[in-house]
Coordinates of C-alpha atoms in Angstrom, one line a residue:
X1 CA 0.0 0.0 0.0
X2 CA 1.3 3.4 -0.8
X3 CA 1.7 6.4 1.6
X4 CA 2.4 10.2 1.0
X5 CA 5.7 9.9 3.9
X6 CA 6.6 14.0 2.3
X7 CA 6.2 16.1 -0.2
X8 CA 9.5 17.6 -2.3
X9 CA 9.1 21.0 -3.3
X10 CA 11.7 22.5 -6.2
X11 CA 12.1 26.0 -6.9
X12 CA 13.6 26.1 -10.7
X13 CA 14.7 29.4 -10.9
X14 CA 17.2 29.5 -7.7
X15 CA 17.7 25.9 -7.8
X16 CA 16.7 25.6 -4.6
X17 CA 14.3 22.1 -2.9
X18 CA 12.2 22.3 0.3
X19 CA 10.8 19.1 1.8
X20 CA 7.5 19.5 3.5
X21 CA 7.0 16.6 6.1
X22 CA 2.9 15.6 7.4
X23 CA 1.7 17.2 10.7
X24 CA 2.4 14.2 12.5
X25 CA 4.6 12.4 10.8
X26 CA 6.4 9.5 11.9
X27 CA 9.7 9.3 12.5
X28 CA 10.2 5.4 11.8
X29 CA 8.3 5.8 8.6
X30 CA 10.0 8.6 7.5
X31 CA 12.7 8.5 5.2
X32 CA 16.6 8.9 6.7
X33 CA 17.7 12.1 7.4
X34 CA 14.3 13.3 6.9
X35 CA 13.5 11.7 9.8
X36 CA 15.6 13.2 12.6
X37 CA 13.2 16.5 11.9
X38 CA 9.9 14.5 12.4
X39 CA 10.9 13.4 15.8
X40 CA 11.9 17.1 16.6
X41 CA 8.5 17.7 15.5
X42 CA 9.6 20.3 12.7
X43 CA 7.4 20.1 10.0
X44 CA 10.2 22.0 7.1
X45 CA 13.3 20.8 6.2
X46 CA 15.3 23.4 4.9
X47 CA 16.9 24.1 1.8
X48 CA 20.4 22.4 2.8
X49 CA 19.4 19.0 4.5
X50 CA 16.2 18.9 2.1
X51 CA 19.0 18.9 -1.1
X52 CA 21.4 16.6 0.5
X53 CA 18.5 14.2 0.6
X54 CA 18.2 15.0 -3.4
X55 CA 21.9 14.5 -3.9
X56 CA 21.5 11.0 -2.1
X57 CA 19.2 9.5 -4.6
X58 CA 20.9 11.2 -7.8
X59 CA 24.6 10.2 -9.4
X60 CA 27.0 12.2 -7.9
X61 CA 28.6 15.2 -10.3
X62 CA 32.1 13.6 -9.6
X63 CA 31.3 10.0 -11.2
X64 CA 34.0 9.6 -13.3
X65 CA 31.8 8.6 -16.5
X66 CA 29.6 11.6 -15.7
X67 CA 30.4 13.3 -18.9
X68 CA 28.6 9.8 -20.5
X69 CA 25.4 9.4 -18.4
X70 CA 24.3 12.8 -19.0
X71 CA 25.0 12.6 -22.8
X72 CA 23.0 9.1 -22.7
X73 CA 20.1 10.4 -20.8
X74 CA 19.7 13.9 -22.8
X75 CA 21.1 16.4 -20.6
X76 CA 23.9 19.1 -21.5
X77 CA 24.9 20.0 -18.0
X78 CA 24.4 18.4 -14.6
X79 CA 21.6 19.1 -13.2
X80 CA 20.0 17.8 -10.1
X81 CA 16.5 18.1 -10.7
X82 CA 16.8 16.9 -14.0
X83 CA 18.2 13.3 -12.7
X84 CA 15.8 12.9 -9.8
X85 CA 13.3 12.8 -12.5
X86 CA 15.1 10.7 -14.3
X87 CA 14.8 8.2 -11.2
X88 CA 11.7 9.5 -9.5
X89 CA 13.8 9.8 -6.6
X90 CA 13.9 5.9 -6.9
X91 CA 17.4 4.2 -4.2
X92 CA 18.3 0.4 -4.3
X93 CA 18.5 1.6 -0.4
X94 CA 14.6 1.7 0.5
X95 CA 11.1 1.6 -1.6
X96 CA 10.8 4.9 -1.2
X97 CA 9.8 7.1 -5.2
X98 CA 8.8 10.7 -5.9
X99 CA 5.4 11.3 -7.7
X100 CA 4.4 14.2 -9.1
X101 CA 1.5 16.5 -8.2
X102 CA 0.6 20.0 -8.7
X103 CA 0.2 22.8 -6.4
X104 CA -3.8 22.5 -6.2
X105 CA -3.2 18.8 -5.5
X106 CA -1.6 19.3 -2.2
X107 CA -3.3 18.1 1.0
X108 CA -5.3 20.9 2.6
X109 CA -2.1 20.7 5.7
X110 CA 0.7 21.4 3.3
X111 CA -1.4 24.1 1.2
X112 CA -2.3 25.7 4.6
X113 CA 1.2 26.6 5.1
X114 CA 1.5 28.5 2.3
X115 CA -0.7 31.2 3.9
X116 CA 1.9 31.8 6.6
X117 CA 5.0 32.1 4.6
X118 CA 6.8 34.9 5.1
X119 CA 6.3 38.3 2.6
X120 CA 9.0 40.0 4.1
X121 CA 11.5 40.5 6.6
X122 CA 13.7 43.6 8.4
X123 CA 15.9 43.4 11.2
X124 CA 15.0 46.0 13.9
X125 CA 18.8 45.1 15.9
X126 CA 19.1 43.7 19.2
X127 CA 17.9 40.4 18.0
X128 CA 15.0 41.2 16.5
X129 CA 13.6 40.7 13.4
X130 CA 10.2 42.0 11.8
X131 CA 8.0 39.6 9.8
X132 CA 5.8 40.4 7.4
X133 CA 3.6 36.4 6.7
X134 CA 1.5 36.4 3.9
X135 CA -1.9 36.0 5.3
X136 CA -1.5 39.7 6.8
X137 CA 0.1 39.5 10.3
X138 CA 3.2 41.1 11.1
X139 CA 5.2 40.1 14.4
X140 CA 8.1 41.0 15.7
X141 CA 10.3 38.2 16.6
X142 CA 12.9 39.0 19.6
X143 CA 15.2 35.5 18.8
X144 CA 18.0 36.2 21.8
X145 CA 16.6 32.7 23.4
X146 CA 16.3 31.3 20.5
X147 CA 19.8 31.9 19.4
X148 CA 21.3 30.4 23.2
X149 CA 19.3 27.3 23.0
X150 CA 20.4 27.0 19.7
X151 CA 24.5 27.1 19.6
X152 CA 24.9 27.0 15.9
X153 CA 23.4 30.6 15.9
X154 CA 26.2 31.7 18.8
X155 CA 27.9 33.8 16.2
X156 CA 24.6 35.7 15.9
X157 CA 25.0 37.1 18.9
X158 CA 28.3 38.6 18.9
X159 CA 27.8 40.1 15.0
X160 CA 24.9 42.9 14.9
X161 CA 26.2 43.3 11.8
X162 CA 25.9 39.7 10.3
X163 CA 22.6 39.4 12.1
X164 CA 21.4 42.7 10.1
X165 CA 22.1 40.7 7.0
X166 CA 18.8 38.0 7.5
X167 CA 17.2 37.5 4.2
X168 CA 14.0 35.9 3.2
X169 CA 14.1 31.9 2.2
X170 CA 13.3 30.8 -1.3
X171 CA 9.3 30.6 -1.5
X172 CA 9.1 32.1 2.2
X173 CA 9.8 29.1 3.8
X174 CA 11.7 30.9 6.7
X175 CA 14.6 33.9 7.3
X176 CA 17.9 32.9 6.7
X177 CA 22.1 34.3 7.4
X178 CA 23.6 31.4 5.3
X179 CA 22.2 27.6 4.2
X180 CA 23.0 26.4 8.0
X181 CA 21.7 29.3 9.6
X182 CA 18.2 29.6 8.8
X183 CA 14.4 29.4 11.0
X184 CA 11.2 28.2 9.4
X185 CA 8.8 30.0 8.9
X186 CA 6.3 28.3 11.0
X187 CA 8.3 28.8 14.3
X188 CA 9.0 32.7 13.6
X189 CA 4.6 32.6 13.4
X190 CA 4.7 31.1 16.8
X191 CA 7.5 33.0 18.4
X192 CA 6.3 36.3 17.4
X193 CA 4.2 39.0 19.7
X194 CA 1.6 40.3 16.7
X195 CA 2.1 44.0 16.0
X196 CA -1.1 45.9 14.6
X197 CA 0.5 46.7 11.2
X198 CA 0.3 45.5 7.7
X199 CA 2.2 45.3 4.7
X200 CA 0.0 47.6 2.9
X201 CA 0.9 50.2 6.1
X202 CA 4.4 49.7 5.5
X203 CA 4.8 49.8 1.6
X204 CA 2.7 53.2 2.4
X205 CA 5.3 54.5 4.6
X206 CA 8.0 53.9 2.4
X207 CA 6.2 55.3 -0.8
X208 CA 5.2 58.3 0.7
X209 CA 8.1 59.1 3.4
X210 CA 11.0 57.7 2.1
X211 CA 12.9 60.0 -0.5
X212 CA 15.9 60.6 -2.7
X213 CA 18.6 62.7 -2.6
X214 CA 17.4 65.1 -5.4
X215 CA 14.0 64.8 -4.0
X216 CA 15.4 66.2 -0.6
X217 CA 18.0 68.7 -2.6
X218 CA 14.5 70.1 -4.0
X219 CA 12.4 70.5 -0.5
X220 CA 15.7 71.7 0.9
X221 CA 15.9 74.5 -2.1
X222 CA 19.4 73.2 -2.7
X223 CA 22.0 71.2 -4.9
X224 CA 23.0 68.0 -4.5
X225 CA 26.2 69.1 -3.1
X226 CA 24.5 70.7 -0.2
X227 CA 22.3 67.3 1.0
X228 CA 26.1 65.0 0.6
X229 CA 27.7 67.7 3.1
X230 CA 24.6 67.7 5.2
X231 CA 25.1 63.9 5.3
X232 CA 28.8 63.9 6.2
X233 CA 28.7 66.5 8.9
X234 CA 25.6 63.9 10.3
X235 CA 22.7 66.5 9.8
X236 CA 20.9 64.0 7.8
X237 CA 21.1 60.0 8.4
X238 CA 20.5 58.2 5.2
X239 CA 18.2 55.2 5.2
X240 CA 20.3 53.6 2.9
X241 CA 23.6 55.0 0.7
X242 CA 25.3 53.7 -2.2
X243 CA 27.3 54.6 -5.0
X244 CA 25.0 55.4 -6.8
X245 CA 22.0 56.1 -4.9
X246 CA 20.7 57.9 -1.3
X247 CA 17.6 57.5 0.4
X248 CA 16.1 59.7 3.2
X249 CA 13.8 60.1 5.7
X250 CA 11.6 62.9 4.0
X251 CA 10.7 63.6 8.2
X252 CA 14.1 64.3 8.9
X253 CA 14.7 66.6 5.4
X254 CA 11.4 68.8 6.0
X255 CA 12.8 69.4 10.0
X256 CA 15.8 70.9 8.0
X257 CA 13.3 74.1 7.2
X258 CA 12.4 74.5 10.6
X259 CA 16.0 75.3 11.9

């Protein structure tokens, strides 16, 4: 008798796979590797450990007739998704084959969770991130406990600077600082204290309040010159500054006027 044990989920454009286990899955039922997460009770397995479980079932890229199995089986380049569907994620190790199914197909569990990915994400400092999910709530997430029960994250905790560098996961399945440093999106949902905000409110704010440096030389009645010196003698604090572009806090420009 078959049984749905996971469900593989492949993102072709970043190359990136994201395993989705059941809501109570079982650990002795479910595959190795996979299964060390069921009995954690962790419902995604991230992008790294959900590939190495890809790269386990596929011919590895240093085979040294590679070059010959790809030409044989159509393919120009290695590619990993390409061979597991050449296999259907098929193992002399186990009984254990991929079947394909589209989105709508999902069980109502997995497509459930795709109304809680995350939209967006900001880091507020001091350990704190704030999440934007997709079905509306926002929460800020304070992870300084999270990061001591966790040890891996330890480096978190003594870079600001590194922790200000979070990132949204492929598909929103979590918040990420590199592949082994990464929380699902689920557990940021639970962890978080909901703020009454939206996205909407936010991409508001920065539409209307959040300007350029020409934009402020023009309020300002000055040149471009003017708002850089402003900035260097720290009259004005850019949002964000590059080479090639400044953005302020149209607040802080108009309080220029009233000096």
């Amino acid at each position: 008798m078959q049984k749905d044990l996971a469900w593989l989920l492949y993102y072709e454009t970043e190359k990136r796979f994201y395993i989705e286990l059941p809501d109570q899955a079982d650990e002795w039922e479910t595959p190795l590797i996979l299964s060390s997460f069921a009995k954690k009770g962790e419902k995604t397995v991230n992008s790294y450990w959900s590939r190495v479980w890809v790269q386990q079932r596929i011919v590895p890229p240093d085979r040294q007739n590679i070059g010959q199995i790809l030409k044989d089986n159509g393919l120009k380049e290695y590619d990993e998704y390409e061979l597991l569907l050449l296999s259907m994620g098929r193992c002399a190790q186990d009984d254990y084959r991929l079947f394909p199914v589209k989105e709508q197909e999902l069980p109502p569990q997995i497509q459930g969770r795709f109304a809680k990915r995350i939209e967006d994400v900001i880091s507020l400092g001091h350990n704190t991130l704030l999440v934007f999910f997709r079905d509306g709530m926002v929460r800020t997430c304070d992870l300084t406990a999270w990061f001591h029960e966790h040890d891996r994250f330890s480096v978190l905790l003594k870079r600001s600077d590194l922790f200000d560098c979070v990132c949204m996961e492929t598909g929103g399945h979590g918040v990420a600082w590199d592949e082994n440093l990464s929380i699902p999106d689920y557990i940021l949902y639970q962890y978080g204290e909901r703020v009454p905000l939206r996205m909407e409110d936010f991409r508001a704010f920065a539409a209307q309040r959040i300007i350029n440096a020409s934009e402020a030389a023009q309020i300002l009645d000055c040149s471009r010159q003017n708002i850089n010196d402003l900035i260097k003698r720290g009259k004005l604090h850019p949002v964000k500054a590059t080479p090639r572009s400044t953005l302020l806090l149209k607040s802080e420009v108009l309080k220029r006027n009233w000096q």
